């Protein structure tokens, strides 16, 4: 900071440049660095948020230019800084995500009217400074005042990866060798290097197999299938062939692995879809394990004490890291990179381990060996807290445990409100819908079966027979429960590795039904596979994603009719029944909402995807940390859209289900049933919780507060009304523990 103010002073040709940083604990700006004012005043001069010209700049949150500072009504003299000789003044706030972090100012001894170029330079500089100051505060490198050196709790903000609360010691995992820092080397003995590489792969395959086998038998198949990707990458026809080709070009085994893996990782990291980007983490993790076996090294981690609970911390937590960690000591997970689509997050949710992902701007060293509190609901991590705060965290964890013990004790009770309204709860599922339904027996079926997952786990399009076998397993496991299968939802932001698509704006691109209608061969193959799997059953529902117009519904129905006719001939020959499946559309594109009456005449049901609908209505990419705070399904505009959907659906007698994340949140589920939704689909781990909320609420009371919600002007007001209602029903624990 000292160098900064000196360089700015020289560049701008002024007599003084000073930097003031905000101390919100004492509501003051502290002189932190200066070249031109009295240096002994640094750290001692503290200007109140509403005092002087510096306070005025911070309060107005905009630049201020004055040719004679002493004549300004807000000028306040601070003798310690010895600024009597300066008249001209320009100052601009340093702002990050709507928070004023400080003020940078320039002063001149002569009267001078700073111009717009001066202002533009200072504003640009302040925008750049904001990010660095934020990172420095997070990492503990920036101590604004002597008082701030005291041990005060700090909260870091990440992305919720797996729900739950945890307290434990940060346990850092670091590999001694990393492909990204490996120095490449040549070799003149390719046969020896190939032998070394193959042996390392065999050792890695053995280790990964042991980790997979050691996972709990209660985990769903699609969670265990995470390790199938590792096995595919270890196959000689995958990475192996390309690595050995590099070895024959004259590189040693480690260097050849580096070249091939970095090419694959860069390809995945450049994709827009979060799920596909996370596959780069898997490739790099696996390759570092192979590298360790090539070099004969092991990972270098801190010692572990058997009596302690630990928070697993790594730059990028991978599924194998999680699988090899002693489960009885694993309290939580922090991954500095990654999202809730990562394999580590998926596995953490299946294991009921709280996780926070994407904790950017923080080093592993900052969290290592520290006592940490992880909030997997909000994505927050607390550290450097005092004993009183630690006791409060322990109380919250105990409250959460008691709450879920109570919920589990009533898990067999049906989701019926206190005044007798039945709510149907369904499961959002992947490969293991049958197992998830067995695990959560109170579910009425599958509200959303993501058929794209089998496509992502392969290196080619699955055949019609392969698809049929997968779908049949799901349909026959629970023939008395409805199974809603969404047609292939890839493309644009979710490209398949063997069907790459490059677009500048993938969220508005070639995806969902747009892609499959352009490829009727793919669409027909999938529909025939679904129909063949449903022979002799009546529980198949087909759901079309990304519908934006009536024409797309008509085109889809024509192809479905064609597939039905083809499979019906086979059914007649085999003398088995083929029931015509119910057809529904996913309501997630705003344009479809304005054609609901026309669409209602063509389909059997609606399914609302609140995640994408919210994203498109608010024009907010929820995976972008700069605007993620603007994303909220409780936004009044989203609520009005949801109310319009259920009202139109009821008018036309079309059943409607909500399958977005909103349905799996206590406040969200409460809001939806208030508006008239009677079918909610969610991740399996939320079923018991939402069922419990429903059983402890009254529809009459809910409908009474709906008018207040509809007149709210902000998401915060909506949430407050819902939280207050939960408090009155004795369900405040759901709010207090962050659930």
XYZ file of C-alpha atoms in Angstrom, residues 184-512:
329
model
C 9.161 -32.328 -18.337
C 12.029 -34.652 -19.255
C 13.104 -36.682 -22.252
C 13.892 -40.412 -22.253
C 15.753 -42.635 -24.697
C 14.241 -45.890 -23.361
C 10.542 -45.961 -24.350
C 10.039 -49.617 -23.422
C 11.179 -48.974 -19.861
C 8.970 -45.890 -19.571
C 5.933 -47.776 -20.873
C 6.561 -50.494 -18.284
C 6.815 -47.845 -15.540
C 3.599 -46.188 -16.721
C 1.603 -49.426 -16.946
C 2.762 -50.537 -13.503
C 1.734 -47.162 -12.043
C -1.692 -47.449 -13.693
C -2.163 -50.953 -12.274
C -1.301 -49.727 -8.771
C -3.686 -46.782 -9.158
C -6.471 -49.036 -10.465
C -5.994 -51.310 -7.461
C -6.132 -48.367 -5.060
C -9.235 -46.861 -6.682
C -10.920 -50.272 -6.602
C -10.207 -50.588 -2.885
C -11.653 -47.137 -2.263
C -14.798 -47.949 -4.265
C -15.245 -51.271 -2.465
C -14.845 -49.555 0.882
C -17.769 -47.204 0.303
C -20.892 -47.887 2.302
C -23.204 -50.432 0.708
C -26.098 -48.064 1.427
C -24.871 -45.489 -1.090
C -26.876 -45.292 -4.330
C -25.432 -46.817 -7.484
C -25.119 -43.473 -9.258
C -22.903 -42.243 -6.427
C -20.694 -45.323 -6.616
C -20.694 -44.914 -10.394
C -18.476 -41.873 -9.865
C -15.587 -44.325 -9.717
C -16.582 -45.770 -13.093
C -15.184 -42.605 -14.654
C -11.841 -43.290 -12.999
C -11.839 -46.844 -14.324
C -12.654 -45.595 -17.822
C -9.767 -43.137 -17.695
C -7.436 -45.885 -16.492
C -8.398 -48.061 -19.437
C -5.617 -48.559 -21.979
C -7.914 -47.312 -24.745
C -8.480 -44.004 -22.948
C -5.532 -42.098 -21.497
C -3.140 -44.997 -21.900
C -2.970 -45.013 -25.678
C -2.190 -41.299 -25.880
C 0.354 -41.408 -23.032
C 2.243 -44.264 -24.652
C 2.232 -42.391 -27.954
C 3.984 -39.484 -26.211
C 6.500 -41.894 -24.675
C 7.358 -43.169 -28.153
C 7.946 -39.539 -29.151
C 10.839 -39.435 -26.665
C 9.339 -38.248 -23.371
C 9.490 -40.073 -20.047
C 6.345 -41.545 -18.454
C 5.627 -38.628 -16.101
C 6.079 -35.984 -18.818
C 3.916 -37.922 -21.277
C 1.161 -38.181 -18.680
C 1.404 -34.417 -18.064
C 1.023 -33.535 -21.760
C -2.030 -35.756 -22.280
C -3.804 -34.919 -19.031
C -3.383 -31.153 -19.299
C -4.879 -31.246 -22.797
C -7.962 -33.093 -21.494
C -8.254 -30.941 -18.371
C -8.042 -27.701 -20.357
C -10.789 -28.969 -22.638
C -13.114 -29.669 -19.714
C -12.232 -26.487 -17.817
C -13.174 -24.374 -20.847
C -16.729 -25.747 -20.874
C -19.537 -23.556 -19.556
C -21.482 -26.327 -17.871
C -20.466 -26.630 -14.171
C -20.883 -30.419 -14.168
C -18.583 -30.838 -17.156
C -16.023 -28.379 -15.746
C -15.835 -30.470 -12.591
C -14.651 -33.463 -14.623
C -11.303 -31.680 -15.000
C -10.890 -32.105 -11.231
C -11.382 -35.873 -11.551
C -8.872 -36.168 -14.397
C -6.209 -34.158 -12.553
C -6.755 -36.016 -9.271
C -6.481 -39.417 -10.901
C -3.392 -38.390 -12.852
C -1.657 -37.084 -9.726
C -2.244 -40.507 -8.183
C -0.698 -42.170 -11.227
C 2.200 -39.690 -11.027
C 2.815 -40.584 -7.381
C 3.063 -44.239 -8.359
C 5.374 -43.407 -11.290
C 7.720 -41.504 -8.981
C 7.233 -43.813 -6.004
C 6.031 -40.981 -3.757
C 3.078 -40.715 -1.407
C 0.923 -37.741 -0.470
C 2.209 -35.422 2.244
C -0.460 -34.644 4.811
C -0.543 -33.481 8.406
C -0.640 -36.062 11.229
C -4.071 -37.145 12.420
C -5.164 -37.834 15.984
C -7.792 -40.532 16.442
C -9.753 -38.570 19.049
C -10.343 -35.531 16.838
C -13.011 -34.615 14.312
C -11.595 -33.134 11.113
C -12.683 -30.887 8.269
C -11.081 -32.196 5.071
C -9.486 -29.217 3.273
C -7.930 -29.287 -0.190
C -7.517 -27.031 -3.184
C -9.786 -29.431 -5.066
C -11.407 -32.201 -3.040
C -11.915 -35.313 -5.156
C -14.111 -38.372 -4.654
C -11.132 -40.678 -3.863
C -9.866 -38.229 -1.207
C -13.267 -38.413 0.431
C -13.484 -42.198 0.133
C -10.086 -42.787 1.753
C -10.677 -40.459 4.708
C -11.710 -42.262 7.939
C -15.482 -41.769 8.007
C -15.700 -41.722 11.797
C -13.370 -38.704 11.898
C -14.760 -36.834 8.887
C -16.904 -33.950 10.162
C -17.013 -31.822 7.023
C -15.398 -30.818 3.741
C -13.964 -27.589 2.326
C -12.876 -27.473 -1.304
C -11.263 -24.203 -2.374
C -12.266 -24.939 -5.949
C -15.317 -26.691 -7.336
C -19.085 -26.400 -7.202
C -22.075 -28.374 -5.957
C -21.849 -30.375 -9.199
C -18.458 -31.868 -8.308
C -18.177 -35.571 -7.580
C -16.933 -34.689 -4.099
C -20.132 -32.698 -3.423
C -22.337 -35.480 -4.800
C -20.564 -38.063 -2.651
C -20.674 -35.783 0.410
C -24.454 -35.417 0.075
C -24.848 -39.182 -0.195
C -22.700 -39.646 2.930
C -24.530 -36.830 4.799
C -21.283 -34.905 5.292
C -21.538 -31.076 5.336
C -19.511 -29.476 2.532
C -18.591 -26.003 1.290
C -17.165 -25.597 -2.208
C -15.611 -22.764 -4.217
C -13.951 -20.920 -1.321
C -11.968 -18.662 -3.662
C -9.210 -16.310 -2.564
C -8.186 -18.523 0.373
C -5.105 -20.702 0.747
C -5.052 -24.214 2.193
C -2.472 -22.973 4.677
C -4.947 -20.474 6.161
C -7.351 -23.291 7.106
C -4.846 -26.023 7.958
C -4.848 -27.039 11.657
C -7.412 -24.302 12.452
C -10.640 -25.022 14.298
C -13.329 -24.434 11.669
C -17.110 -24.202 11.608
C -18.695 -25.302 8.327
C -22.249 -24.334 7.357
C -23.200 -26.485 4.362
C -26.584 -24.742 4.097
C -25.271 -21.214 3.507
C -21.795 -22.027 2.198
C -20.118 -20.124 5.064
C -16.945 -21.111 6.924
C -16.048 -19.469 10.258
C -12.574 -19.439 11.801
C -10.608 -17.623 14.476
C -13.658 -17.512 16.742
C -13.705 -17.195 20.527
C -14.926 -19.693 23.111
C -18.368 -18.107 23.352
C -18.876 -18.397 19.598
C -17.639 -21.983 19.619
C -20.228 -22.875 22.269
C -22.890 -21.271 20.067
C -21.764 -23.373 17.090
C -21.901 -26.510 19.225
C -25.414 -25.563 20.335
C -26.510 -25.150 16.710
C -25.091 -28.565 15.804
C -26.866 -30.172 18.753
C -30.070 -28.389 17.772
C -29.708 -29.687 14.216
C -29.121 -33.248 15.459
C -32.148 -33.099 17.743
C -34.264 -31.679 14.947
C -33.377 -34.430 12.493
C -33.766 -37.105 15.158
C -37.306 -35.853 15.622
C -37.881 -35.787 11.860
C -36.546 -39.330 11.460
C -38.768 -40.597 14.267
C -41.806 -39.573 12.187
C -40.436 -40.644 8.810
C -43.271 -43.093 8.094
C -46.032 -40.521 8.598
C -47.692 -39.284 5.370
C -47.227 -35.642 4.202
C -50.707 -34.375 5.116
C -51.280 -30.904 6.570
C -52.949 -30.382 9.926
C -56.226 -29.607 8.167
C -56.115 -32.671 5.911
C -54.511 -31.526 2.636
C -52.446 -34.292 1.025
C -49.196 -33.260 -0.674
C -47.495 -35.690 -3.037
C -43.710 -35.878 -2.620
C -41.501 -37.335 -5.328
C -37.789 -37.867 -5.928
C -35.371 -36.190 -8.334
C -33.081 -39.025 -9.358
C -30.232 -40.148 -11.558
C -29.065 -43.675 -12.295
C -30.310 -45.186 -9.057
C -33.932 -44.066 -8.923
C -34.964 -47.543 -7.791
C -32.526 -47.528 -4.875
C -33.407 -43.976 -3.900
C -37.084 -44.878 -3.773
C -36.285 -47.831 -1.520
C -34.201 -45.612 0.757
C -36.979 -43.027 1.001
C -40.072 -45.205 0.906
C -42.450 -42.320 1.535
C -41.760 -40.919 -1.942
C -44.709 -41.274 -4.334
C -42.458 -41.831 -7.333
C -39.829 -40.106 -9.442
C -40.744 -36.561 -10.423
C -37.580 -36.068 -12.463
C -35.340 -38.818 -13.806
C -32.265 -37.298 -15.453
C -31.640 -39.541 -18.449
C -28.526 -37.595 -19.471
C -26.372 -39.151 -16.738
C -25.946 -42.531 -18.530
C -24.945 -40.550 -21.620
C -22.292 -38.659 -19.640
C -20.782 -41.825 -18.177
C -20.000 -43.250 -21.614
C -17.571 -42.467 -24.391
C -20.326 -42.826 -27.019
C -24.094 -42.628 -27.307
C -25.631 -45.571 -25.419
C -27.435 -47.988 -27.695
C -31.194 -48.377 -27.654
C -30.791 -51.718 -25.879
C -28.504 -50.198 -23.211
C -30.973 -47.379 -22.601
C -33.896 -49.781 -22.481
C -32.174 -51.924 -19.832
C -31.526 -48.886 -17.631
C -35.064 -47.516 -17.945
C -36.622 -50.943 -17.410
C -34.759 -51.387 -14.151
C -36.280 -48.152 -12.879
C -39.826 -48.740 -14.151
C -40.098 -52.309 -12.924
C -38.607 -51.645 -9.487
C -41.746 -49.721 -8.444
C -44.507 -50.428 -10.969
C -47.117 -48.781 -8.736
C -45.299 -45.440 -8.641
C -45.131 -42.853 -11.404
C -41.717 -42.441 -13.034
C -41.208 -39.220 -14.979
C -38.310 -39.511 -17.405
C -36.936 -36.312 -18.881
C -35.717 -36.704 -22.444
C -32.048 -36.030 -23.104
C -31.128 -32.608 -21.702
C -27.622 -31.956 -23.028
C -26.052 -29.598 -25.483
C -25.068 -25.978 -25.220
C -23.861 -25.741 -21.626
C -23.829 -29.534 -21.131
C -21.998 -31.017 -24.128
C -21.109 -34.676 -24.261
C -17.390 -35.388 -24.665
C -18.132 -37.355 -27.840
C -20.600 -34.751 -29.149
C -18.841 -31.409 -28.514
C -20.651 -28.122 -29.024
C -18.979 -24.717 -28.906
C -21.188 -21.670 -28.342
C -20.623 -18.133 -27.109
C -23.792 -18.140 -24.993
C -24.596 -21.771 -24.158
C -27.395 -20.999 -21.678
C -29.352 -19.553 -24.591
C -28.052 -22.028 -27.122
C -28.510 -25.449 -28.658
C -29.693 -27.534 -25.736
C -32.531 -29.696 -24.450
